Structure formats: structure tokens, C-alpha cells
Amino acid sequence: MSDQERKELLPEKKKVLSLVDSNGNSLLQVACKSSNSSLVGKLVS
């Protein structure tokens, strides 16, 4: 993936990361709490 493609996807990624479940947990929080290191890595990269 090129840098330009990453820049174009950034706004969408920010939207996804700002979503929360009924308990107020973000996707990143849920991934961390469940020890899903693969997903955590993808979310923060």
C-alpha cells in the first residue's frame, strides 16, 4: 500500500476507531481487553 493510499484511508480509519459499544468501549479497548494482539497491531498501524 502506498503512502498516498494510506493518507486517503486515514479519515475512514479514524471513524472506525471512534466507534464504541454499549459499554463505551472502543474497538481498540475491546481488542486489548481480549488480548487480541494481532488486531491491536492492525488498529494502531
PDB file of N, CA and C in Angstrom:
ATOM      1  N   MET A   1       0.852  -1.172   0.000  1.00  0.00           N
ATOM      2  CA  MET A   1       0.000   0.000   0.000  1.00  0.00           C
ATOM      3  C   MET A   1       0.900   1.237   0.000  1.00  0.00           C
ATOM      4  N   SER A   2       0.591   2.163  -0.865  1.00  0.00           N
ATOM      5  CA  SER A   2       1.401   3.374  -0.971  1.00  0.00           C
ATOM      6  C   SER A   2       1.050   4.366   0.138  1.00  0.00           C
ATOM      7  N   ASP A   3       1.935   5.317   0.346  1.00  0.00           N
ATOM      8  CA  ASP A   3       1.677   6.359   1.346  1.00  0.00           C
ATOM      9  C   ASP A   3       0.411   7.135   0.997  1.00  0.00           C
ATOM     10  N   GLN A   4       0.205   7.386  -0.287  1.00  0.00           N
ATOM     11  CA  GLN A   4      -0.987   8.122  -0.718  1.00  0.00           C
ATOM     12  C   GLN A   4      -2.256   7.351  -0.376  1.00  0.00           C
ATOM     13  N   GLU A   5      -2.241   6.049  -0.593  1.00  0.00           N
ATOM     14  CA  GLU A   5      -3.407   5.225  -0.260  1.00  0.00           C
ATOM     15  C   GLU A   5      -3.673   5.248   1.239  1.00  0.00           C
ATOM     16  N   ARG A   6      -2.616   5.205   2.031  1.00  0.00           N
ATOM     17  CA  ARG A   6      -2.777   5.268   3.490  1.00  0.00           C
ATOM     18  C   ARG A   6      -3.388   6.598   3.911  1.00  0.00           C
ATOM     19  N   LYS A   7      -2.926   7.690   3.310  1.00  0.00           N
ATOM     20  CA  LYS A   7      -3.458   9.017   3.632  1.00  0.00           C
ATOM     21  C   LYS A   7      -4.945   9.098   3.300  1.00  0.00           C
ATOM     22  N   GLU A   8      -5.332   8.480   2.199  1.00  0.00           N
ATOM     23  CA  GLU A   8      -6.732   8.511   1.788  1.00  0.00           C
ATOM     24  C   GLU A   8      -7.611   7.687   2.726  1.00  0.00           C
ATOM     25  N   LEU A   9      -7.063   6.634   3.312  1.00  0.00           N
ATOM     26  CA  LEU A   9      -7.831   5.774   4.216  1.00  0.00           C
ATOM     27  C   LEU A   9      -7.880   6.301   5.645  1.00  0.00           C
ATOM     28  N   LEU A  10      -7.008   7.227   5.997  1.00  0.00           N
ATOM     29  CA  LEU A  10      -6.917   7.708   7.372  1.00  0.00           C
ATOM     30  C   LEU A  10      -8.231   8.250   7.933  1.00  0.00           C
ATOM     31  N   PRO A  11      -8.968   9.101   7.225  1.00  0.00           N
ATOM     32  CA  PRO A  11     -10.235   9.586   7.792  1.00  0.00           C
ATOM     33  C   PRO A  11     -11.217   8.457   8.104  1.00  0.00           C
ATOM     34  N   GLU A  12     -11.273   7.458   7.248  1.00  0.00           N
ATOM     35  CA  GLU A  12     -12.175   6.329   7.484  1.00  0.00           C
ATOM     36  C   GLU A  12     -11.720   5.526   8.697  1.00  0.00           C
ATOM     37  N   LYS A  13     -10.431   5.335   8.836  1.00  0.00           N
ATOM     38  CA  LYS A  13      -9.898   4.597   9.987  1.00  0.00           C
ATOM     39  C   LYS A  13     -10.219   5.335  11.284  1.00  0.00           C
ATOM     40  N   LYS A  14     -10.110   6.651  11.274  1.00  0.00           N
ATOM     41  CA  LYS A  14     -10.424   7.431  12.472  1.00  0.00           C
ATOM     42  C   LYS A  14     -11.892   7.261  12.858  1.00  0.00           C
ATOM     43  N   LYS A  15     -12.775   7.204  11.872  1.00  0.00           N
ATOM     44  CA  LYS A  15     -14.198   6.999  12.155  1.00  0.00           C
ATOM     45  C   LYS A  15     -14.423   5.656  12.821  1.00  0.00           C
ATOM     46  N   VAL A  16     -13.804   4.626  12.294  1.00  0.00           N
ATOM     47  CA  VAL A  16     -13.962   3.275  12.842  1.00  0.00           C
ATOM     48  C   VAL A  16     -13.419   3.219  14.264  1.00  0.00           C
ATOM     49  N   LEU A  17     -12.272   3.822  14.500  1.00  0.00           N
ATOM     50  CA  LEU A  17     -11.662   3.781  15.827  1.00  0.00           C
ATOM     51  C   LEU A  17     -12.443   4.586  16.855  1.00  0.00           C
ATOM     52  N   SER A  18     -13.280   5.513  16.407  1.00  0.00           N
ATOM     53  CA  SER A  18     -14.046   6.318  17.355  1.00  0.00           C
ATOM     54  C   SER A  18     -15.370   5.664  17.751  1.00  0.00           C
ATOM     55  N   LEU A  19     -15.748   4.587  17.080  1.00  0.00           N
ATOM     56  CA  LEU A  19     -16.982   3.887  17.429  1.00  0.00           C
ATOM     57  C   LEU A  19     -16.831   3.196  18.770  1.00  0.00           C
ATOM     58  N   VAL A  20     -17.914   3.166  19.540  1.00  0.00           N
ATOM     59  CA  VAL A  20     -17.895   2.492  20.838  1.00  0.00           C
ATOM     60  C   VAL A  20     -19.092   1.559  20.952  1.00  0.00           C
ATOM     61  N   ASP A  21     -18.940   0.549  21.804  1.00  0.00           N
ATOM     62  CA  ASP A  21     -20.041  -0.380  22.036  1.00  0.00           C
ATOM     63  C   ASP A  21     -20.967   0.174  23.114  1.00  0.00           C
ATOM     64  N   SER A  22     -21.946  -0.606  23.527  1.00  0.00           N
ATOM     65  CA  SER A  22     -22.938  -0.139  24.505  1.00  0.00           C
ATOM     66  C   SER A  22     -22.323   0.144  25.873  1.00  0.00           C
ATOM     67  N   ASN A  23     -21.108  -0.344  26.108  1.00  0.00           N
ATOM     68  CA  ASN A  23     -20.411  -0.086  27.368  1.00  0.00           C
ATOM     69  C   ASN A  23     -19.414   1.063  27.261  1.00  0.00           C
ATOM     70  N   GLY A  24     -19.350   1.677  26.100  1.00  0.00           N
ATOM     71  CA  GLY A  24     -18.436   2.792  25.892  1.00  0.00           C
ATOM     72  C   GLY A  24     -17.027   2.377  25.512  1.00  0.00           C
ATOM     73  N   ASN A  25     -16.830   1.116  25.175  1.00  0.00           N
ATOM     74  CA  ASN A  25     -15.508   0.616  24.802  1.00  0.00           C
ATOM     75  C   ASN A  25     -15.278   0.742  23.302  1.00  0.00           C
ATOM     76  N   SER A  26     -14.111   1.265  22.946  1.00  0.00           N
ATOM     77  CA  SER A  26     -13.746   1.345  21.532  1.00  0.00           C
ATOM     78  C   SER A  26     -13.266  -0.019  21.055  1.00  0.00           C
ATOM     79  N   LEU A  27     -13.130  -0.155  19.749  1.00  0.00           N
ATOM     80  CA  LEU A  27     -12.632  -1.399  19.174  1.00  0.00           C
ATOM     81  C   LEU A  27     -11.236  -1.711  19.709  1.00  0.00           C
ATOM     82  N   LEU A  28     -10.420  -0.683  19.850  1.00  0.00           N
ATOM     83  CA  LEU A  28      -9.073  -0.886  20.375  1.00  0.00           C
ATOM     84  C   LEU A  28      -9.120  -1.384  21.818  1.00  0.00           C
ATOM     85  N   GLN A  29     -10.001  -0.819  22.630  1.00  0.00           N
ATOM     86  CA  GLN A  29     -10.127  -1.272  24.017  1.00  0.00           C
ATOM     87  C   GLN A  29     -10.577  -2.727  24.086  1.00  0.00           C
ATOM     88  N   VAL A  30     -11.535  -3.090  23.270  1.00  0.00           N
ATOM     89  CA  VAL A  30     -12.030  -4.467  23.260  1.00  0.00           C
ATOM     90  C   VAL A  30     -10.917  -5.417  22.821  1.00  0.00           C
ATOM     91  N   ALA A  31     -10.172  -5.028  21.803  1.00  0.00           N
ATOM     92  CA  ALA A  31      -9.069  -5.870  21.330  1.00  0.00           C
ATOM     93  C   ALA A  31      -8.012  -6.041  22.413  1.00  0.00           C
ATOM     94  N   CYS A  32      -7.701  -4.974  23.123  1.00  0.00           N
ATOM     95  CA  CYS A  32      -6.708  -5.060  24.205  1.00  0.00           C
ATOM     96  C   CYS A  32      -7.214  -5.937  25.345  1.00  0.00           C
ATOM     97  N   LYS A  33      -8.455  -5.728  25.743  1.00  0.00           N
ATOM     98  CA  LYS A  33      -9.024  -6.497  26.855  1.00  0.00           C
ATOM     99  C   LYS A  33      -9.088  -7.986  26.536  1.00  0.00           C
ATOM    100  N   SER A  34      -9.254  -8.321  25.261  1.00  0.00           N
ATOM    101  CA  SER A  34      -9.340  -9.730  24.876  1.00  0.00           C
ATOM    102  C   SER A  34      -7.978 -10.301  24.470  1.00  0.00           C
ATOM    103  N   SER A  35      -6.929  -9.509  24.664  1.00  0.00           N
ATOM    104  CA  SER A  35      -5.551  -9.923  24.339  1.00  0.00           C
ATOM    105  C   SER A  35      -5.386 -10.320  22.876  1.00  0.00           C
ATOM    106  N   ASN A  36      -6.103  -9.629  21.998  1.00  0.00           N
ATOM    107  CA  ASN A  36      -6.013  -9.905  20.564  1.00  0.00           C
ATOM    108  C   ASN A  36      -4.908  -9.029  19.970  1.00  0.00           C
ATOM    109  N   SER A  37      -3.665  -9.456  20.154  1.00  0.00           N
ATOM    110  CA  SER A  37      -2.523  -8.646  19.736  1.00  0.00           C
ATOM    111  C   SER A  37      -2.473  -8.426  18.227  1.00  0.00           C
ATOM    112  N   SER A  38      -2.963  -9.369  17.461  1.00  0.00           N
ATOM    113  CA  SER A  38      -2.983  -9.212  16.009  1.00  0.00           C
ATOM    114  C   SER A  38      -3.883  -8.042  15.608  1.00  0.00           C
ATOM    115  N   LEU A  39      -5.075  -7.985  16.186  1.00  0.00           N
ATOM    116  CA  LEU A  39      -5.998  -6.893  15.880  1.00  0.00           C
ATOM    117  C   LEU A  39      -5.476  -5.570  16.421  1.00  0.00           C
ATOM    118  N   VAL A  40      -4.918  -5.577  17.624  1.00  0.00           N
ATOM    119  CA  VAL A  40      -4.345  -4.352  18.188  1.00  0.00           C
ATOM    120  C   VAL A  40      -3.284  -3.803  17.243  1.00  0.00           C
ATOM    121  N   GLY A  41      -2.422  -4.668  16.757  1.00  0.00           N
ATOM    122  CA  GLY A  41      -1.380  -4.239  15.828  1.00  0.00           C
ATOM    123  C   GLY A  41      -1.941  -3.615  14.568  1.00  0.00           C
ATOM    124  N   LYS A  42      -2.992  -4.195  14.037  1.00  0.00           N
ATOM    125  CA  LYS A  42      -3.616  -3.656  12.829  1.00  0.00           C
ATOM    126  C   LYS A  42      -4.281  -2.315  13.102  1.00  0.00           C
ATOM    127  N   LEU A  43      -4.880  -2.163  14.275  1.00  0.00           N
ATOM    128  CA  LEU A  43      -5.578  -0.925  14.597  1.00  0.00           C
ATOM    129  C   LEU A  43      -4.626   0.245  14.816  1.00  0.00           C
ATOM    130  N   VAL A  44      -3.463  -0.020  15.354  1.00  0.00           N
ATOM    131  CA  VAL A  44      -2.535   1.068  15.651  1.00  0.00           C
ATOM    132  C   VAL A  44      -1.530   1.328  14.529  1.00  0.00           C
ATOM    133  N   SER A  45      -1.523   0.481  13.509  1.00  0.00           N
ATOM    134  CA  SER A  45      -0.570   0.703  12.408  1.00  0.00           C
ATOM    135  C   SER A  45      -1.126   1.644  11.369  1.00  0.00           C
TER     136      SER A  45
END
